[in-house]
Every structure is written in C-alpha cells, then in structure tokens.
Short mmCIF file of C-alpha atoms in Angstrom, two decimals:
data_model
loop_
_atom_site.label_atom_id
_atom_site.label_comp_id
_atom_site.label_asym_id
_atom_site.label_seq_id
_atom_site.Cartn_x
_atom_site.Cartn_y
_atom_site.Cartn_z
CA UNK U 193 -18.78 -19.77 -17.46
CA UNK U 194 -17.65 -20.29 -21.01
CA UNK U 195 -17.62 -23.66 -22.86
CA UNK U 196 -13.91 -25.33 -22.86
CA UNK U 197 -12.48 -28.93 -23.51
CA UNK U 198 -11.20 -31.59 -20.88
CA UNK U 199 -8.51 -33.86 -20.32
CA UNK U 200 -7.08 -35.99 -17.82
CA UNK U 201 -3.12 -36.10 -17.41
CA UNK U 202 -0.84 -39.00 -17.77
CA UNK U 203 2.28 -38.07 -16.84
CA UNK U 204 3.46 -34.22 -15.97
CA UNK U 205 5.76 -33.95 -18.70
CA UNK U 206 2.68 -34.61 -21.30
CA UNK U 207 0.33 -32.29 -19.21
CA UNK U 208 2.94 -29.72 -19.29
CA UNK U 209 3.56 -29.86 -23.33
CA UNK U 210 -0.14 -29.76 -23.51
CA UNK U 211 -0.22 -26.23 -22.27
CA UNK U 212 2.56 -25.32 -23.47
CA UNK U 213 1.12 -25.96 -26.89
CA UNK U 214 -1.76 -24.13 -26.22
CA UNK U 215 -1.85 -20.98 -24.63
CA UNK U 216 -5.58 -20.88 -23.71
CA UNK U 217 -5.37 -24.34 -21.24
CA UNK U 218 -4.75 -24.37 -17.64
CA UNK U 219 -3.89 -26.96 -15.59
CA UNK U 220 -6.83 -28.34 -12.74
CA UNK U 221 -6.65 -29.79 -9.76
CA UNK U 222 -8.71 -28.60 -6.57
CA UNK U 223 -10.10 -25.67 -8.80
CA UNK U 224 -10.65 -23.30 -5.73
CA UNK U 225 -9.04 -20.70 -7.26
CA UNK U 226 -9.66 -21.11 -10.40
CA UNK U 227 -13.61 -22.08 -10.75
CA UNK U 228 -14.04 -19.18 -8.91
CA UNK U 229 -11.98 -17.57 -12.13
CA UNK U 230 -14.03 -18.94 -14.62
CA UNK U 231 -17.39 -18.24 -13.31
CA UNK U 232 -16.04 -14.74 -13.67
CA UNK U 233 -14.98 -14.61 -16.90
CA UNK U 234 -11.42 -13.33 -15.47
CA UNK U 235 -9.82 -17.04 -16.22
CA UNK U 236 -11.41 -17.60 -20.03
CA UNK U 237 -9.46 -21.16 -20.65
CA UNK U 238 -10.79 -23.43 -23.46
CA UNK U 239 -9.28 -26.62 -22.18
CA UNK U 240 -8.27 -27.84 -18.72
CA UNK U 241 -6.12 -30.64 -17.81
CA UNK U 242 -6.59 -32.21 -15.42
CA UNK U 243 -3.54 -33.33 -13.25
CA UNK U 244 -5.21 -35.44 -10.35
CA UNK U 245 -4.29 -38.65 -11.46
CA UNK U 246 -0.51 -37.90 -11.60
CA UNK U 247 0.32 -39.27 -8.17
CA UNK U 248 2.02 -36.07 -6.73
CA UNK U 249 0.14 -36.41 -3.14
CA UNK U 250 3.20 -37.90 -1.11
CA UNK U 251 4.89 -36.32 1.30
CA UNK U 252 8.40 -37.80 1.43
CA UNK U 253 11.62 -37.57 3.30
CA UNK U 254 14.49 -36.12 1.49
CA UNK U 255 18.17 -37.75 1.17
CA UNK U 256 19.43 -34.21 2.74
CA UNK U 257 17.32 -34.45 6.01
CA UNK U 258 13.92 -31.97 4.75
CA UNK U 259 10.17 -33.18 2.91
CA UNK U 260 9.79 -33.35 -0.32
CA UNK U 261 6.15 -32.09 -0.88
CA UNK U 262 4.31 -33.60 -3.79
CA UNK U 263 2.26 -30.78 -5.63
CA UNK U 264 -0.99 -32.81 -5.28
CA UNK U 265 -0.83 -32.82 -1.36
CA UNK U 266 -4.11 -31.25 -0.29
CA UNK U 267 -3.53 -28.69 2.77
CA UNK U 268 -5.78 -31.10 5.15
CA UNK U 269 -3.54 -33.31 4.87
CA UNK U 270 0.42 -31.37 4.95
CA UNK U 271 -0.85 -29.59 7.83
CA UNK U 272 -1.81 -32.43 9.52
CA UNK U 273 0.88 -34.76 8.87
CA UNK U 274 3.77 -35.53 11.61
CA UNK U 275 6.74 -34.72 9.71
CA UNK U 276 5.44 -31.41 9.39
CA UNK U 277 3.79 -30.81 12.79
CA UNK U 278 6.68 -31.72 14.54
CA UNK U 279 9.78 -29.88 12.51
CA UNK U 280 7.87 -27.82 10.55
CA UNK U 281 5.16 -25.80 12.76
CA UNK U 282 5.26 -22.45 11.34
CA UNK U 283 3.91 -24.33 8.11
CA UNK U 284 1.20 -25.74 9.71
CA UNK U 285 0.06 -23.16 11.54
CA UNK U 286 -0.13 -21.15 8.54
CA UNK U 287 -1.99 -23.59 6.35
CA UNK U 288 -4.59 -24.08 9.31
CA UNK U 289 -5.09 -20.00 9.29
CA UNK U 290 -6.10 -19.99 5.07
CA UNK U 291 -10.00 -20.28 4.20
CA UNK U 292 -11.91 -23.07 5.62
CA UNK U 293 -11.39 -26.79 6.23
CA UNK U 294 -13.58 -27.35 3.15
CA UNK U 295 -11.57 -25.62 1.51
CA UNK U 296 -8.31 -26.90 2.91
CA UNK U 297 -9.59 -30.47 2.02
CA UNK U 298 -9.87 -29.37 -1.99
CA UNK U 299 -6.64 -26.87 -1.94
CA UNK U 300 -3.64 -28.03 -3.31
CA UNK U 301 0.49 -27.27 -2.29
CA UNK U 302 0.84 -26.17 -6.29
CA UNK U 303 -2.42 -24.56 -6.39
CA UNK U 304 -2.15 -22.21 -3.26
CA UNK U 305 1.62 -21.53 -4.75
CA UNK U 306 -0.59 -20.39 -7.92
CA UNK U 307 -3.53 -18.60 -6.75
CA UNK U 308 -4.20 -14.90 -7.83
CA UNK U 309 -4.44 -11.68 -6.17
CA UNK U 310 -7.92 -10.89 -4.28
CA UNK U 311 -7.82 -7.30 -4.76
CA UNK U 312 -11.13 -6.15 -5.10
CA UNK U 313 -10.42 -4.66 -8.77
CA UNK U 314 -8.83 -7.52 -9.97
CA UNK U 315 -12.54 -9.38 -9.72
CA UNK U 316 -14.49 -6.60 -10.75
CA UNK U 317 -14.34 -7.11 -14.41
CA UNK U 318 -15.63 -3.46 -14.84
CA UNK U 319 -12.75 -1.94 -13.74
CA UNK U 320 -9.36 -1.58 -15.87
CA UNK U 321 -6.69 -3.90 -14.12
CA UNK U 322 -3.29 -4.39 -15.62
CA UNK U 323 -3.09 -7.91 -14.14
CA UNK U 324 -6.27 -8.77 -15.98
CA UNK U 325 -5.78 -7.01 -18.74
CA UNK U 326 -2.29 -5.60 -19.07
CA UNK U 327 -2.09 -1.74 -20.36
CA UNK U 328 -5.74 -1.43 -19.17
CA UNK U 329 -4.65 0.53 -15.95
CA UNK U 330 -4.68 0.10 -12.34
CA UNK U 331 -7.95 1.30 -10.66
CA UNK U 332 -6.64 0.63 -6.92
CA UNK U 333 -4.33 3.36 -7.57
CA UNK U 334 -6.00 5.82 -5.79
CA UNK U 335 -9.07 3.84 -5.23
CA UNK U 336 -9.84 1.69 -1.83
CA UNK U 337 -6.59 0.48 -0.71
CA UNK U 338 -7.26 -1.04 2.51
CA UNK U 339 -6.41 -4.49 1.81
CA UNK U 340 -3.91 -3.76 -0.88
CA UNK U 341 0.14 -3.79 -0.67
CA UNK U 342 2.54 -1.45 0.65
CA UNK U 343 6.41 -2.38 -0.23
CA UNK U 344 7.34 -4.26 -3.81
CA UNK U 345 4.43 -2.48 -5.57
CA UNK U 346 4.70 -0.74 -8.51
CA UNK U 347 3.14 2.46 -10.78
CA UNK U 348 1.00 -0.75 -12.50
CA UNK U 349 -0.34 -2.79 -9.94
CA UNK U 350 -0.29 -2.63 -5.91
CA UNK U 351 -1.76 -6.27 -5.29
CA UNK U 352 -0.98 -8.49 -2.65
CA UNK U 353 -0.57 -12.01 -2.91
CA UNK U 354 -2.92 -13.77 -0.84
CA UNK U 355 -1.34 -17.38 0.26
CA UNK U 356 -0.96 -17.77 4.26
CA UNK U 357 1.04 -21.21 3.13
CA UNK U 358 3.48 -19.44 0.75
CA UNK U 359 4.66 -16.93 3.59
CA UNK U 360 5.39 -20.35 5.51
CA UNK U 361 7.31 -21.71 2.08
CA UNK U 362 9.84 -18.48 2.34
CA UNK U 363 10.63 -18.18 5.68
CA UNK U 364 11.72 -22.11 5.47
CA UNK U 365 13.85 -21.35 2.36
CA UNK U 366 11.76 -23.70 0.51
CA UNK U 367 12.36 -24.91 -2.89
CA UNK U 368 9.95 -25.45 -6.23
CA UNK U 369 10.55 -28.08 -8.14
CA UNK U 370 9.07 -28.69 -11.80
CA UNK U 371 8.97 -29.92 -15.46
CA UNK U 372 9.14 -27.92 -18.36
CA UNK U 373 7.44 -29.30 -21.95
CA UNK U 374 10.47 -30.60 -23.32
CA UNK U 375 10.61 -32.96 -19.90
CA UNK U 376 13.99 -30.82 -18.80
CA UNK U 377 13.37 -30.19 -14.96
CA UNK U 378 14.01 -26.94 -12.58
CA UNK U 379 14.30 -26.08 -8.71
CA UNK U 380 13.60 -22.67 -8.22
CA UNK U 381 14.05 -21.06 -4.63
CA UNK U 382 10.54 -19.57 -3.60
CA UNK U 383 12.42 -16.33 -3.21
CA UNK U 384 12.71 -16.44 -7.18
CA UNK U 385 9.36 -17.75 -7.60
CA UNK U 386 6.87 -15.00 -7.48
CA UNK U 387 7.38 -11.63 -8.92
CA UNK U 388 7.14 -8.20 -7.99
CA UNK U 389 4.71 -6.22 -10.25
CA UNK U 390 7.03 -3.95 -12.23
CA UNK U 391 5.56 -3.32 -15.52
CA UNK U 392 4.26 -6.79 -16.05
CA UNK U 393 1.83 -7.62 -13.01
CA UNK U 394 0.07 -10.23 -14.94
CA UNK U 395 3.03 -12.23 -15.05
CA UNK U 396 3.71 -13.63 -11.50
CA UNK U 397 5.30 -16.51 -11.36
CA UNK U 398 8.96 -17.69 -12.60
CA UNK U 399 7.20 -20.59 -14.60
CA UNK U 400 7.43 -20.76 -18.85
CA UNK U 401 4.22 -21.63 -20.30
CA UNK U 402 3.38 -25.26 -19.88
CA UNK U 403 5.75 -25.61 -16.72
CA UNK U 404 4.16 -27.37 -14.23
CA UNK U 405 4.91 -27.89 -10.63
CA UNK U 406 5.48 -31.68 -9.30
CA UNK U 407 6.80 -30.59 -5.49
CA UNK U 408 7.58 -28.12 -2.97
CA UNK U 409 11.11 -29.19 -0.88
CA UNK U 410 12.07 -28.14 2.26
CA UNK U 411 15.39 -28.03 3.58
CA UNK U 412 16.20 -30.00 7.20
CA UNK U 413 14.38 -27.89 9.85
CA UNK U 414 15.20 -24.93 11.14
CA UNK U 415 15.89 -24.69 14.93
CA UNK U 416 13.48 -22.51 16.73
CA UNK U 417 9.60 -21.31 18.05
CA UNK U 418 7.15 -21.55 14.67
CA UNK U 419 4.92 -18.73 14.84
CA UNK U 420 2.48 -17.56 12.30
CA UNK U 421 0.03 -14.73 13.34
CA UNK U 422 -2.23 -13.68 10.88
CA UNK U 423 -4.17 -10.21 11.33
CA UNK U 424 -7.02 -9.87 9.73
CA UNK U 425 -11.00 -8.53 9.70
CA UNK U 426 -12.71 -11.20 11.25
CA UNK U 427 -11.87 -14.28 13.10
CA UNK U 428 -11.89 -16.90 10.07
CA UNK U 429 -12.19 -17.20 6.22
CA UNK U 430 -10.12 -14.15 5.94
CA UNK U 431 -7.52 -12.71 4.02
CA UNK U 432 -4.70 -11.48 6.42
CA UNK U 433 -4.22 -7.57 6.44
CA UNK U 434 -0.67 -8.60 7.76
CA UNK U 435 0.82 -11.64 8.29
CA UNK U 436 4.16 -12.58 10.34
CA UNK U 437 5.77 -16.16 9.66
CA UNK U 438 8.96 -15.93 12.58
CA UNK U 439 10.92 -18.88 13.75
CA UNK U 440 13.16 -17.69 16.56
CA UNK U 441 15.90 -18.96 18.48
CA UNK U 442 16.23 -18.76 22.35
CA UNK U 443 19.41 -16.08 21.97
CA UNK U 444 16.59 -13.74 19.51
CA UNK U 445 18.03 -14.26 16.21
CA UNK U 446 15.78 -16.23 13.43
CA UNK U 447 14.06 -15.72 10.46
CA UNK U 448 10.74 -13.50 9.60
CA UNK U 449 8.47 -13.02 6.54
CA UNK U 450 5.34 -11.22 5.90
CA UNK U 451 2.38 -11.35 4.16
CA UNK U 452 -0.36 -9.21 3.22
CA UNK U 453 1.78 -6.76 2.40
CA UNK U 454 3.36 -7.30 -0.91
CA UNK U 455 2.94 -8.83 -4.45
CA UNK U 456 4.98 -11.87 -3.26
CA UNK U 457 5.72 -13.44 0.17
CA UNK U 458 8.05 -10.57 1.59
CA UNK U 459 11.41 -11.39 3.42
CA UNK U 460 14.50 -9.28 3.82
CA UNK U 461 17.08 -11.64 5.23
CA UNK U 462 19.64 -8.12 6.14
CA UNK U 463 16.68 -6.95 8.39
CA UNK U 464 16.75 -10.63 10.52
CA UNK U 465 19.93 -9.62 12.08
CA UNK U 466 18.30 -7.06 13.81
CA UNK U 467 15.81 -9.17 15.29
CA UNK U 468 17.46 -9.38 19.17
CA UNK U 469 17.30 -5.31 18.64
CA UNK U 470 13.20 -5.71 18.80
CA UNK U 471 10.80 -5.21 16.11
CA UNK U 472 11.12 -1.51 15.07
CA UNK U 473 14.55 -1.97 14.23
CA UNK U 474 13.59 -5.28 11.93
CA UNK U 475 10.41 -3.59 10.50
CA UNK U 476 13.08 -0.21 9.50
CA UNK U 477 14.74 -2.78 7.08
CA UNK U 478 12.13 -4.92 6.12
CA UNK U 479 9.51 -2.06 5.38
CA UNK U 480 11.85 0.23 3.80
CA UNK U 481 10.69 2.10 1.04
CA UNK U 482 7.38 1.21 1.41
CA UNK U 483 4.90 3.06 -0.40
CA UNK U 484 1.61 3.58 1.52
CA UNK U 485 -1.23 5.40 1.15
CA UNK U 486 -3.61 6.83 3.82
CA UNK U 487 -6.02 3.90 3.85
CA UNK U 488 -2.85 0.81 4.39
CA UNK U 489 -0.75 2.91 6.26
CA UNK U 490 -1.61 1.32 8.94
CA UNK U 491 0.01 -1.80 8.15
CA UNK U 492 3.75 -0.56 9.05
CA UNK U 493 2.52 -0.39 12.30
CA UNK U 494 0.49 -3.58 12.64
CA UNK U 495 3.17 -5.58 11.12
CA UNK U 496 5.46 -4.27 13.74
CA UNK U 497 3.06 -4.46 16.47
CA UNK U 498 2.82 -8.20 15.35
CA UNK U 499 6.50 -9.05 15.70
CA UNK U 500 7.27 -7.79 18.99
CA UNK U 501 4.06 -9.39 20.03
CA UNK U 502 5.71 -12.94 18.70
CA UNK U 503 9.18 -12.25 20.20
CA UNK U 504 7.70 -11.54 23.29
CA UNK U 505 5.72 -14.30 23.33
CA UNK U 506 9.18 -16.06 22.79
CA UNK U 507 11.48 -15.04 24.94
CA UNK U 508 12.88 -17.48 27.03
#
C-alpha cells in the first residue's frame, strides 16, 4: 500500500469539494472495497476523507410514504431494521445474501452502491484492463469468462457489477440522492446511476468528481412476494453467477431485475409485462441481444431457470 494523507469530514458539502479539488482523494467509510484496492495498487489515492462522522446512518420515513436511507447505514443494520423487513423484503433478503456478516457490519448503503467490478482481470494488475487502465485493453475478452457479463457489455470491457443490494435498489425504483462541490444537490434514479461500459468502462457511475452520496430513497412499497435468489458457486461469501430480484403480485404481473449478468443492475421494465406468460417469454426481452460466449452461456438459461422457479414458488 502506498503512503497517502488523512482527513476526517465535517460536513458533505466540504468532503465533496475536497475531492473535487483533488483528483487523487477518495472518500472512506467501511473501506471493504476499497482497502482491498489499495493493498493492490489498483486504487493509488494520496488522501482519503473520511466521511464517518457526517451523521448519514438514519434510516428515516419519507413525507411521500417510502425510507429515506442515509449513505452511512451499515447493511447489518438496513437489513435488519423493521421498516425494511416488513415493506421492503426483497431488500433485505438481498443484503443478507452479499459477503459475510463481518462484512455486512463494516459495508456501507453508498459504499456497496460504489464498489468495483470483481472480474478476475480487473485485480490482476498484470493484465491490461480498460477499467484500470483505460486504452490498455480488455484481457477477459476471450479469456475465462465464467463469471463475467452477458447483455450491456461492450468491445472494451464485459464486467459485471457485483452488488446483491443494488439489484434490490432497481427493482424498487430507488432513488440516489447527493451533493455536488459547489453544495448544489441531485436525485438520480438508480436506473441512471451506473453505466454500461461503452468505450469508457472506467467510468461507472453518474457522479462528477467530488459528488458524494448522502442517501438512497425509496418510493412507498410496492405490493407483492420479495424474492431474491442468488445463484452462485458455493453456499456463502459468493459472488452470484445470476441473480433474480422479483416482487410479484397474486394476478403474475410485478417487477424483475438481475444481477450477475451485466455492468449495472439489469432491468427491462417492457419484458415485466410478460411476466403472467412465464419466464421464457420475460427472459426473450430481458436477455435480448445478449452477447455470450461459450463459458457464460449458461447464464440465459440459469437466469430463466431462476424466475420460473420464483413465480412458481409464488403462485397463489
């Protein structure tokens, strides 16, 4: 790990102008992401801020009938609470499937928003990877593929974004709220907050330098079974190989997303209407164009597979 500087926030606002006035700081907060980073040498920062003391861990009740998430909320703690349990199961059930309760009692809402791609290239430093070092090349372009994404990639990067919460955040429509340098504030839909890969895979997020996130909102609930089933190679401390967030009603209609798949949390809302029609004829719309390869093919079938297994678990 390389030497850097240290700082503890005040307000957002300040922490934001402090990064965006230097473009080697990063924000801190649980660090499991990006400790891991550093000790790599893939996240080179020469300052951190830390944002701990900012007071963004409350999970509050919105005028309009949703939760407004703080961005300092540790998943232990959203998964756990009532509010969330109760109206908001799909979101728990997701949080409770990502990495360990050690983990989970470190991880932040903003930080698991934020975290980078696993793919195996991306963390080996040895290999050319456009989202570590852009114009460098993509070596999981016709190298192991396995865990990597089939529909949203790109001719520069076919990574998959890793959060279990996040495919919770889009199927609930949430909403990310945050403050830019100047103190001006945004709400961005999480459906405009990560980014396909295009030509610029190392930028992923909607955020301008120095943004910062203060809170996740989510609308009033949405009526329905919460499911999210997560697929993966072993039992626990896994990233999913597919991932199905579904809340359906009792006449078949609802919502789906999927992880594990993509370079962002992947919904099509055309293919829900389908969804009384059975999987096959959601997965047709939701999958189409994917781009496989003959080591993640796989996944069109698993992530169908993994739907009709949740609507027939349903039913009734």
């Amino acid at each position: 790990m390389r030497q850097f500087t240290y700082e503890r926030a005040t307000s957002a606002a300040s922490a934001a102008a402090a990064v965006a006035d230097n473009g080697n700081a990063k924000f801190i907060a649980g660090g499991t992401n990006l400790l891991d980073l550093m000790k790599l040498e893939i996240e080179t920062p020469t300052h951190l801020i830390d944002v701990n003391g900012l007071g963004l861990d409350k999970i509050e009740a919105t005028e309009k009938g949703g939760l407004k998430i703080g961005a300092l909320v540790r998943n232990t703690d959203l998964a756990a609470d009532e509010r969330v349990r109760r109206d908001y199961g799909v979101l728990t059930r997701a949080l409770v499937a990502g990495a360990s309760g050690q983990l989970r009692n470190k991880a932040t809402t903003a930080g698991n928003l934020l975290q980078r791609t696993r793919c195996p290239y991306f963390y080996d430093t040895n290999q050319p990877c456009n989202k570590r070092q852009p114009g460098s090349g993509c070596s999981a372009i016709g190298g192991v593929t396995r865990q990597l994404g089939i529909v949203g990639v790109s001719d520069q990067c076919i990574a998959t974004h890793p959060s279990d919460m996040a495919v919770a955040m889009r199927a609930l429509d949430a909403t990310v709220e945050t403050v830019k340098s100047d103190g001006v504030t945004r709400s961005i839909p999480i459906a405009d907050f990560h980014r396909l890969p295009g030509d610029t895979p190392h930028i992923e997020t909607a955020l301008d330098q120095g943004e910062i996130i203060t809170a996740v909102t989510l609308p009033p609930p949405v009526a329905g079974r919460h499911v999210y089933r997560k697929v993966r190679d072993r039992a626990s401390y896994a990233f999913a190989l597919v991932s199905v967030a579904a809340i359906v009603r009792p006449d078949g209609t609802g919502r789906v997303a999927l992880g594990g798949v993509a370079h962002k949390p992947w919904r099509v809302e055309a293919a829900e209407a389908d969804m009384p029609n059975g999987a096959a004829t959601v997965m047709r719309k939701l999958l189409d164009g994917a781009r496989t390869t003959e080591e993640n093919e796989f996944k069109v079938t698993l992530a169908e597979r993994t739907l009709a297994g949740i609507l027939e678990e349903t039913k009734g």
